[in-house]
Amino acid sequence: MSRPIHAEIRLAAFGRNYAVAKRAAPGSRVLAVVKANAYGHGIARVARALPQADGFATLELDGAVRLREQGFAKEILLLEGFFEAGELPVLAHHRIATSVHCEEQLRMLEVNPPPAPVDCYLKINTGMNRLGFMPEAAIPALERLQACGAARSITLMTHFATADGPEGVHEAMNRFEAATRGVSLPRSLANSAAILAHPRTHAETVRLGIALYGATPFADRSAESLGLAPAMTLRSRLISVQDIGPGEHVGYGATFFAPHAMRIGVVACGYADGYPRHAPNGTPVLVDGVRTVTAGRVSMDMITVDLTPVPAARIGSPVVLWGEGLPIDEVAAHAGTVGYELMCALAPRVPVVEVA
Ligand SMILES: *Cc1c(COP(=O)(O)O)cnc(C)c1O
């Protein structure tokens, strides 16, 4: 028998979560964001499970090309666009759309135009201050893009820094609208948080990331309350049980002391599987379907859990680290991070099992 850990991917969750976004933004095309190997879920798997997607958005050119080769015929967008002019013929050949976010990309389109025009998303910086033209540079950039003949279509794009928080999108929308006043082109603005919370951002095309995978983009609203179902469940089993006396400590660094005699379960899952090493004592875990908590430091291949609420647990008892029955967002919050990071960090050594 092999090590009992695996990530279970529930294929039906993608369609269900996609439908939640469609209902929230009924007039918009919904691009499914599949960067970082579909947030750890497998880009080819998500594409297969989601033929109804209006399109896909990713960062990695090879993943985009593979989607085409798999037969996906609708839109594919590169969120960071191209990095060198040599990629432009590939974009043209496979009809892959590109974001155009900087002067250097514009110049490459002017100097080394692709063999056929490509679909362009002109990205405007409305306050994130990572990618995009400053608002006052947006119209000159648009005019150059229109003049160079390399754009088959142009969509205006921005990305919100605070769509998930109390600041919202008001300031960014004001900047976007001021920067593009009088321009009548399609727009793509919303990420998951804006899809679910800010209808005024929906426009022609939205970009659905984290919610597609069944986690929440918000700190204060659960995935379940949004109608989202987890696609990934990280499952393992107990591989050892220790009965320890009061005052005994558990794990590296002796960070947990038993207040009384207790049973400790050892789970085949550690930070080398993608479980966050920062998860402190008290991070929730399901053993035999019963909620309990970690006790002791996360190590490379194992975590240790308090079996007090599950007296019948023994070697082989099933464990859920996150997913069905235990929201990834809760585990992430304990570890001081977000569900995004845990999904993306799922380690290659963890086998993936698909379920319907
Ligand atoms: C990752 C990304 C998204 C998706 O964001 P979520 O919060 O996961 O929905 C949308 N747009 C851009 C530009 C991105 O990089």
Coordinates of C-alpha atoms and ligand atoms in Angstrom, one line a residue:
M1 CA 0.0 0.0 0.0
S2 CA 1.2 3.5 -0.8
R3 CA 1.2 6.5 1.5
P4 CA -2.5 7.3 2.1
I5 CA -2.6 11.0 1.1
H6 CA -4.4 12.2 -2.0
A7 CA -6.2 15.2 -3.4
E8 CA -9.7 14.5 -4.5
I9 CA -10.9 16.8 -7.3
R10 CA -14.7 16.9 -7.6
L11 CA -15.3 17.7 -11.3
A12 CA -19.0 18.7 -10.8
A13 CA -17.9 21.5 -8.6
F14 CA -16.4 23.5 -11.5
G15 CA -19.7 23.6 -13.4
R16 CA -21.6 24.4 -10.2
N17 CA -19.4 27.3 -9.2
Y18 CA -19.2 28.6 -12.8
A19 CA -23.0 28.7 -12.7
V20 CA -22.9 30.8 -9.5
A21 CA -20.8 33.4 -11.4
K22 CA -23.1 33.2 -14.4
R23 CA -26.1 33.9 -12.2
A24 CA -24.3 36.8 -10.5
A25 CA -23.2 38.4 -13.8
P26 CA -25.9 37.3 -16.2
G27 CA -25.0 39.7 -19.0
S28 CA -21.3 39.0 -19.0
R29 CA -19.0 36.5 -20.7
V30 CA -17.2 34.6 -17.9
L31 CA -13.6 33.7 -18.5
A32 CA -12.4 30.9 -16.2
V33 CA -9.0 31.8 -14.8
V34 CA -6.7 28.8 -14.9
K35 CA -3.3 30.3 -14.1
A36 CA -0.9 28.4 -11.8
N37 CA -2.2 25.1 -13.2
A38 CA -5.7 26.1 -12.5
Y39 CA -4.9 27.1 -8.9
G40 CA -3.4 23.6 -8.3
H41 CA -6.4 21.7 -9.8
G42 CA -4.9 20.9 -13.2
I43 CA -5.5 23.0 -16.2
A44 CA -6.4 20.2 -18.6
R45 CA -8.8 18.7 -16.0
V46 CA -10.6 22.0 -15.5
A47 CA -10.9 22.6 -19.2
R48 CA -12.3 19.1 -19.7
A49 CA -14.8 19.6 -16.9
L50 CA -15.9 23.0 -18.1
P51 CA -16.7 22.9 -21.8
Q52 CA -19.4 25.5 -21.2
A53 CA -16.8 28.2 -20.3
D54 CA -17.0 31.3 -22.4
G55 CA -13.2 31.3 -22.3
F56 CA -10.1 30.8 -20.2
A57 CA -7.5 33.2 -18.9
T58 CA -4.1 32.1 -17.8
L59 CA -0.5 33.4 -17.6
E60 CA 1.5 30.6 -19.1
L61 CA 1.8 30.5 -22.9
D62 CA 2.4 26.8 -23.0
G63 CA -0.8 26.1 -21.0
A64 CA -2.7 28.4 -23.4
V65 CA -1.4 26.5 -26.4
R66 CA -2.2 23.2 -24.8
L67 CA -5.8 24.3 -24.3
R68 CA -6.0 25.0 -28.0
E69 CA -4.4 21.7 -28.9
Q70 CA -7.0 20.0 -26.6
G71 CA -9.6 21.5 -28.9
F72 CA -10.9 24.4 -26.9
A73 CA -12.1 26.9 -29.6
K74 CA -13.3 29.9 -27.6
E75 CA -11.3 32.8 -26.2
I76 CA -8.0 32.3 -24.3
L77 CA -6.5 35.3 -22.7
L78 CA -2.9 35.8 -21.4
L79 CA -3.3 37.9 -18.3
E80 CA 0.3 39.2 -18.3
G81 CA 0.5 39.1 -22.1
F82 CA 3.6 38.3 -24.0
F83 CA 7.2 38.8 -22.7
E84 CA 9.1 39.0 -26.0
A85 CA 8.2 39.7 -29.6
G86 CA 9.1 36.1 -30.5
E87 CA 5.9 34.9 -28.8
L88 CA 3.6 37.0 -31.0
P89 CA 3.5 34.6 -34.0
V90 CA 2.4 31.9 -31.5
L91 CA -0.4 34.1 -30.2
A92 CA -1.5 34.9 -33.8
H93 CA -1.3 31.2 -34.9
H94 CA -3.4 29.9 -31.9
R95 CA -5.7 33.0 -31.7
I96 CA -4.6 33.6 -28.1
A97 CA -5.6 37.1 -26.8
T98 CA -3.0 39.1 -24.9
S99 CA -3.1 41.8 -22.3
V100 CA -1.1 44.9 -23.3
H101 CA 0.0 46.6 -20.1
C102 CA 3.2 48.5 -20.8
E103 CA 5.1 50.7 -23.2
E104 CA 7.5 47.9 -24.1
Q105 CA 4.7 45.6 -25.2
L106 CA 3.3 48.4 -27.4
R107 CA 6.6 49.0 -29.0
M108 CA 7.1 45.3 -29.7
L109 CA 3.7 45.3 -31.5
E110 CA 4.7 48.3 -33.5
V111 CA 8.2 47.1 -34.4
N112 CA 7.6 43.4 -34.8
P113 CA 3.9 43.1 -35.6
P114 CA 2.5 39.5 -35.4
P115 CA 1.9 37.8 -38.8
A116 CA -1.9 38.3 -38.2
P117 CA -3.6 40.7 -35.8
V118 CA -4.2 39.5 -32.2
D119 CA -7.0 40.2 -29.7
C120 CA -5.7 42.8 -27.2
Y121 CA -6.8 43.7 -23.7
L122 CA -5.4 47.2 -22.9
K123 CA -4.7 47.2 -19.2
I124 CA -5.2 50.3 -17.2
N125 CA -3.7 50.8 -13.7
T126 CA -6.5 52.0 -11.5
G127 CA -4.6 51.7 -8.2
M128 CA -3.2 48.2 -7.9
N129 CA 0.1 49.7 -9.2
R130 CA 1.5 46.5 -10.6
L131 CA 0.6 46.2 -14.3
G132 CA -1.1 48.7 -16.6
F133 CA -0.9 52.1 -18.1
M134 CA -1.5 55.1 -15.8
P135 CA -5.0 56.6 -16.4
E136 CA -3.6 59.6 -18.2
A137 CA -1.5 57.3 -20.5
A138 CA -4.5 55.1 -21.4
I139 CA -5.8 57.1 -24.4
P140 CA -2.4 57.6 -26.0
A141 CA -1.7 53.9 -25.6
L142 CA -5.1 53.1 -27.1
E143 CA -4.4 55.3 -30.1
R144 CA -1.1 53.7 -30.7
L145 CA -2.6 50.2 -30.4
Q146 CA -5.3 51.2 -32.9
A147 CA -2.8 52.7 -35.3
C148 CA -0.3 49.9 -35.4
G149 CA -2.7 47.4 -37.0
A150 CA -1.6 44.6 -34.7
A151 CA -4.9 44.5 -32.7
R152 CA -7.7 42.4 -34.1
S153 CA -9.9 43.6 -31.3
I154 CA -9.4 45.8 -28.2
T155 CA -10.9 45.3 -24.8
L156 CA -10.3 47.8 -22.0
M157 CA -9.1 46.0 -18.8
T158 CA -8.3 46.7 -15.2
H159 CA -7.8 44.7 -12.1
F160 CA -9.0 45.7 -8.6
A161 CA -6.9 45.8 -5.6
T162 CA -9.7 46.0 -3.0
A163 CA -12.8 44.4 -4.6
D164 CA -12.8 41.9 -1.7
G165 CA -12.6 44.4 1.1
P166 CA -14.4 47.4 2.7
E167 CA -12.8 49.9 0.4
G168 CA -14.5 48.2 -2.6
V169 CA -14.1 49.4 -6.2
H170 CA -15.5 52.9 -6.0
E171 CA -12.2 54.8 -6.4
A172 CA -10.8 52.4 -9.0
M173 CA -14.1 52.6 -11.1
N174 CA -13.9 56.4 -11.0
R175 CA -10.3 56.3 -12.2
F176 CA -11.2 53.8 -14.9
E177 CA -14.2 55.7 -16.1
A178 CA -12.3 59.0 -16.2
A179 CA -9.5 57.4 -18.1
T180 CA -11.7 55.9 -20.8
R181 CA -14.4 58.6 -21.0
G182 CA -15.8 58.8 -24.6
V183 CA -14.3 55.4 -25.6
S184 CA -16.8 52.8 -26.7
L185 CA -15.0 49.5 -26.4
P186 CA -15.8 46.3 -24.5
R187 CA -14.4 46.1 -20.9
S188 CA -13.1 43.4 -18.6
L189 CA -12.8 44.5 -15.0
A190 CA -14.1 42.0 -12.5
N191 CA -12.4 39.2 -10.6
S192 CA -14.3 36.8 -8.3
A193 CA -14.9 39.3 -5.6
A194 CA -16.2 42.0 -8.0
I195 CA -18.4 39.4 -9.8
L196 CA -20.0 38.4 -6.4
A197 CA -20.1 41.9 -4.7
H198 CA -20.0 44.7 -7.3
P199 CA -22.5 44.4 -10.2
R200 CA -21.4 47.8 -11.6
T201 CA -18.1 46.2 -12.6
H202 CA -19.5 43.4 -14.6
A203 CA -19.5 44.9 -18.1
E204 CA -18.8 42.6 -21.2
T205 CA -16.3 40.1 -19.7
V206 CA -15.5 39.0 -16.2
R207 CA -12.6 36.9 -14.9
L208 CA -13.5 34.1 -12.5
G209 CA -10.7 32.7 -10.4
I210 CA -10.9 31.6 -6.8
A211 CA -14.7 31.2 -6.7
L212 CA -14.5 28.6 -9.6
Y213 CA -12.5 26.4 -7.2
G214 CA -15.1 26.8 -4.4
A215 CA -13.2 29.1 -2.0
T216 CA -14.2 32.6 -1.0
P217 CA -12.5 35.8 -2.1
F218 CA -13.8 37.5 1.0
A219 CA -12.4 37.5 4.6
D220 CA -15.9 37.8 6.1
R221 CA -18.1 35.7 3.8
S222 CA -17.9 31.9 3.6
A223 CA -17.8 30.0 0.4
E224 CA -20.9 28.1 1.5
S225 CA -22.8 31.3 2.1
L226 CA -22.0 32.3 -1.5
G227 CA -23.3 28.9 -2.9
L228 CA -19.8 27.7 -3.8
A229 CA -18.7 24.1 -3.4
P230 CA -15.1 23.1 -2.9
A231 CA -13.5 21.4 -5.9
M232 CA -10.4 20.1 -4.0
T233 CA -10.5 17.9 -0.9
L234 CA -7.1 17.0 0.6
R235 CA -7.5 13.5 2.2
S236 CA -5.2 11.3 4.2
R237 CA -5.3 8.8 7.0
L238 CA -3.8 8.3 10.5
I239 CA -0.6 6.3 10.3
S240 CA 0.1 6.2 14.0
V241 CA -1.6 6.8 17.4
Q242 CA 0.2 7.7 20.5
D243 CA -1.2 7.7 24.1
I244 CA 0.7 10.3 26.0
G245 CA 0.7 11.3 29.6
P246 CA 0.1 14.8 31.1
G247 CA 3.0 17.2 30.5
E248 CA 4.4 15.2 27.5
H249 CA 5.2 17.4 24.4
V250 CA 4.5 16.7 20.8
G251 CA 6.6 17.3 17.7
Y252 CA 9.6 19.4 16.8
G253 CA 10.4 22.2 19.1
A254 CA 7.9 20.9 21.8
T255 CA 5.3 23.5 21.0
F256 CA 2.4 21.5 22.4
F257 CA 2.2 20.1 25.9
A258 CA -0.5 17.6 26.8
P259 CA -2.6 19.2 29.7
H260 CA -3.8 15.7 30.6
A261 CA -3.4 12.1 29.4
M262 CA -4.5 12.2 25.7
R263 CA -4.3 10.4 22.4
I264 CA -2.4 12.0 19.5
G265 CA -3.1 11.0 15.9
V266 CA -0.3 11.2 13.3
V267 CA -1.5 12.1 9.8
A268 CA 0.4 11.3 6.6
C269 CA 0.5 14.9 5.4
G270 CA 3.1 17.6 5.9
Y271 CA 4.5 20.7 4.5
A272 CA 6.2 18.7 1.6
D273 CA 2.6 17.9 0.6
G274 CA 1.5 21.5 0.6
Y275 CA 0.1 21.7 4.1
P276 CA 1.2 25.1 5.6
R277 CA 4.0 24.9 8.1
H278 CA 2.7 28.1 9.7
A279 CA -0.5 26.4 10.7
P280 CA -0.4 26.8 14.5
N281 CA -1.7 24.5 17.2
G282 CA -5.5 24.5 17.0
T283 CA -5.8 24.5 13.2
P284 CA -9.0 22.5 12.4
V285 CA -8.8 19.0 10.9
L286 CA -11.5 16.3 10.4
V287 CA -10.7 12.8 11.7
D288 CA -13.4 10.2 10.9
G289 CA -15.6 13.1 10.0
V290 CA -15.2 14.6 13.5
R291 CA -13.7 18.1 13.9
T292 CA -10.6 18.3 15.9
V293 CA -7.4 20.3 15.8
T294 CA -3.7 20.1 15.2
A295 CA -1.4 19.7 18.2
G296 CA 2.3 20.2 17.6
R297 CA 4.3 21.7 14.8
V298 CA 3.7 20.7 11.2
S299 CA 6.6 18.7 9.9
M300 CA 7.7 17.7 6.4
D301 CA 5.7 14.5 6.1
M302 CA 3.4 14.5 9.1
I303 CA 1.0 16.5 11.3
T304 CA -0.2 15.5 14.7
V305 CA -3.8 16.0 15.9
D306 CA -5.7 15.8 19.2
L307 CA -7.9 12.7 19.1
T308 CA -9.8 13.6 22.3
P309 CA -13.1 14.3 20.3
V310 CA -12.7 11.0 18.3
P311 CA -12.0 8.2 20.9
A312 CA -12.6 5.5 18.3
A313 CA -10.0 6.8 15.9
R314 CA -7.2 4.3 15.0
I315 CA -4.5 3.7 12.4
G316 CA -6.3 4.0 9.0
S317 CA -9.0 6.4 10.2
P318 CA -9.7 8.9 7.3
V319 CA -8.6 12.5 7.7
V320 CA -9.7 15.6 5.8
L321 CA -7.1 18.4 5.8
W322 CA -9.4 20.7 3.8
G323 CA -12.3 20.6 1.3
E324 CA -15.6 18.8 1.8
G325 CA -16.6 19.3 5.4
L326 CA -13.8 21.7 6.2
P327 CA -13.5 24.9 4.2
I328 CA -10.0 25.6 2.9
D329 CA -10.6 29.2 3.9
E330 CA -10.7 28.3 7.6
V331 CA -7.5 26.3 7.5
A332 CA -5.9 29.2 5.6
A333 CA -7.1 31.8 8.1
H334 CA -5.5 29.8 11.0
A335 CA -2.2 29.7 9.0
G336 CA -2.4 33.4 8.3
T337 CA -2.9 33.0 4.6
V338 CA -5.7 32.6 2.0
G339 CA -7.2 29.6 0.3
Y340 CA -5.5 30.7 -3.0
E341 CA -2.1 29.9 -1.5
L342 CA -2.9 26.5 -0.1
M343 CA -4.5 25.3 -3.4
C344 CA -1.6 26.6 -5.5
A345 CA 0.9 24.9 -3.1
L346 CA -0.5 21.4 -3.4
A347 CA 2.7 19.5 -4.0
P348 CA 3.5 17.4 -7.1
R349 CA 4.0 14.3 -4.9
V350 CA 0.4 14.2 -3.8
P351 CA -1.6 11.9 -6.1
V352 CA -4.8 13.4 -7.6
V353 CA -8.0 11.4 -7.8
E354 CA -10.9 12.7 -9.9
V355 CA -14.5 12.1 -8.7
A356 CA -17.6 13.0 -10.6
Ligands
LIG1 C1 -5.8 36.0 -11.0 C2 -6.5 37.0 -11.7 C3 -7.9 37.1 -11.7 C4 -8.7 36.1 -10.8 O1 -8.8 36.6 -9.5 P1 -9.7 35.8 -8.4 O2 -9.6 36.7 -7.2 O3 -9.0 34.5 -8.2 O4 -11.0 35.7 -9.0 C5 -8.5 38.0 -12.4 N1 -7.8 38.9 -13.1 C6 -6.5 38.9 -13.2 C7 -5.7 39.9 -13.9 C8 -5.8 38.0 -12.4 O5 -4.4 38.0 -12.4

